[in-house]
């Protein structure tokens, strides 16, 4: 909201304060200063009223004119580019040496397209008077050339742009802000006069007002003003409107806008003669009823909306915008002046539904003081009588259905001190509240009861009074002490488990990625269409790119790996911990997942990065990371079981089973998906349910004794069919080995072709150890023999020659 | 040779090994003492000439001599420069061969830091779902139906009741509904607003709120003291806080919290837009109406709440100029937060 300081100064003395001081006072009263603007500039003697004595087309440029401008003493040849320059015009003339406020350049003798120019004719923007740069300023023809411009133009103005919080609707006016200043500065608030003379028949004889919806419209007042001469508004009024960003449109409309800006009461003037049967009905709109608003738009209304109607049709959308058919025009001389109170929720709903926002709805949505309806109406009537020569019909039609007209709230002084944390005496609190317009109705040593001023619609509870006291006493006065720790026994293990998971993954070389929770249906489909029906879709997304809640972390993980690859990142390992969402027959669900993804030779040493990475290598790297994670989080054994996945290469998709539970999916991304990044190297990803992974993060096993007896290690190496798995080999060994077998580790594996048959050569290191004695060679040899025999019998291995 | 002479030869041999400066010299010493025709094997052969009484001591000494000498020879082998022709040279300037650790996302790092700092003051971390109810996200937080934050245009609604939480305050509602005071929690988490994404806005972002409710008086001064401590821990020991009055539906009194600029120390710079202060958080004393919604008696309890944007703190703390960098996941960006 724009607040010109000069206007503010009319109601409270603030002219002696600097912009910075005013700004700080507002800020610490709770009104945010969004900006401070200076309109107009101090003009020196080089700026004078000029008269265009002659004006001709520039010989070499169509758009330029060559003028002779008189500065009262001399005539100057000036080249001007404005379309509206013409002979006889009084203009704002900047002489040689003038510094133009907008841009700060100095006017010098210049040659424009071959014609000499001695000065400049200014636009309003060049003088920082407005944004208008359509043409040069056209000054009052009665001004005398040579008069200093600063004597005829308005003085520079400081205009604050304020952000008023939602609760402080009373500050959506110049008087509201002035009232706040008066309280902060302990100065007097001066209100303008609302007295005017009345004549003729009483207002009630001119119109009938019926309020059908007393909830939507708690108060409706109407005044009748006749014989208005709708001349242009006086300069001071249009200037103020302009400083507040409102266009001047003729006296009647200007007065309604002016009074709204001044006191916060939105007003509407109907052309009295257009109202059918001279009747005003405040009612709900009929379903589908149409109304053309003053902006020329046809609005379709519904029964939730409150309208102002005459005897036959809706004439205005209550509190939002008036209708074209009954609006005041240049020829209107008789008006019905509406000054009403509309309920905030209703106006808010209507304005939202129609997608309309007006200065009026902005105020009503935030609640307008019901007392203001009459004051605002009087103020406007007084101005129309004074400035427009109107005749005001005596009295007012006032349909007042407000429930509580005043509230009282009690403040316990000790409670206030406790909540604010300052030692503030009872009297000081009472004084603060009185300054803000509260009236003490009862008081003892414990509490005070205060009547809330009508404009403070936001004050309902003791806490609201405490806020007023804290704010006016000054938040800077609240002391800072050493903070006090208060120990609570709440369980934060879930948070620490996540932190542990992240720490493990980063130590394993994975960097954390973070993606939006929503993405496009197309991205999800490209990854896995199977889940389509169970997705949670956003009915009102910001764009189609973010229309569906993710049901997997993997599509974005794949995209991010690919994007990084296309930015010449040779290798990366990423993880994300985040939620996925779904919709199971109308019930949304969400679940936390952990995703991992690798690209490039992340599992190799730096001296071996260029050798192409194969799927088996990459899958085992990621499996290794999963195993390490499972160890660290005590999650249990990791198993992979072959499965099918539309986004993964055939034969390279796996279910992840942890501790016997299906926990996620893993695999090498298909060539079709990688193609968009022109990626030929494998990209391997995995996704797990966090719940399974994190469930035992802080579990502790039983501590085992450190072995006292030495271990005996033996290697066995053999050839075996490719189709026999590592798991089967280990199972076979464990089955026949004595309980002293404490470890089986594969240490070597390669394929060789023997007479056209692919055989796999593998080596296993077996470790034997007893907890009670030193094992003899003989014992171990026997065990190894047994193992070898079992491998030969069951898995048909061929023992490799040493 | 007498025992004394033996000791002298021992000393000479050890010195010769120590003094050898290259592999060749070292090898010559080895040949001289322990080679096939070296001194020690020769002395072993001469054992029979040693007086019988001395023989055990002599023999034992020869053994230890040989052992010590060989040990020293072995140790020195690594020290003396090997001849160029004898094998590849080790290049210690090669990069180390160990996996490089990854880094946590800056948003995670800020949340962890916030949890650490408030953890020291006894706050624990609480969490709730992203998909929330109207009651938890708005109604119980005293947000009037016609408050601007209820605009459909600003919130992702699934239907009349369910929505993507616009703040982490619903976690406060959940915790208070389930627990009696005292409650002392922070609630880092993901939130959503229908903002068009630009350099400072993101439809998907993180907040962390804090809540302390107790049956003994808790004041604005306690809130200020707690946030001042947080400011110093988070942004540096010279950073201070100030309160400005504000409005939030769920607190009364409500304040906005500024930190003094950690870059310029308050004198004004580009980061703080010349004001010396940076807006960080919203805070206040919990509105009594909120207590009623969660089943607390407003007369019995006192409490404060605060909330701040995680991305905003990350951007201020790390000098990130565009919030979108945080969701682009370019590893060249992320890897700088190690
Ligand atoms: Zn600064």
PDB file of C-alpha atoms and ligand atoms in Angstrom, chain B residues 261 263-264 268-269 271-272 276, ligand 1:
ATOM      1  CA  UNK B 261      24.568  -9.926   8.507  1.00  0.00           C
ATOM      2  CA  UNK B 263      29.157 -11.035   5.850  1.00  0.00           C
ATOM      3  CA  UNK B 264      29.435  -7.348   6.733  1.00  0.00           C
ATOM      4  CA  UNK B 268      25.562  -3.121   5.084  1.00  0.00           C
ATOM      5  CA  UNK B 269      26.531  -5.083   2.005  1.00  0.00           C
ATOM      6  CA  UNK B 271      23.952  -9.851   0.760  1.00  0.00           C
ATOM      7  CA  UNK B 272      21.873  -7.963   3.340  1.00  0.00           C
ATOM      8  CA  UNK B 276      22.816  -5.036   7.948  1.00  0.00           C
TER       9      UNK B 276
HETATM   10 ZN1  LIG C   1      25.682  -7.412   4.991  1.00  0.00          ZN
END
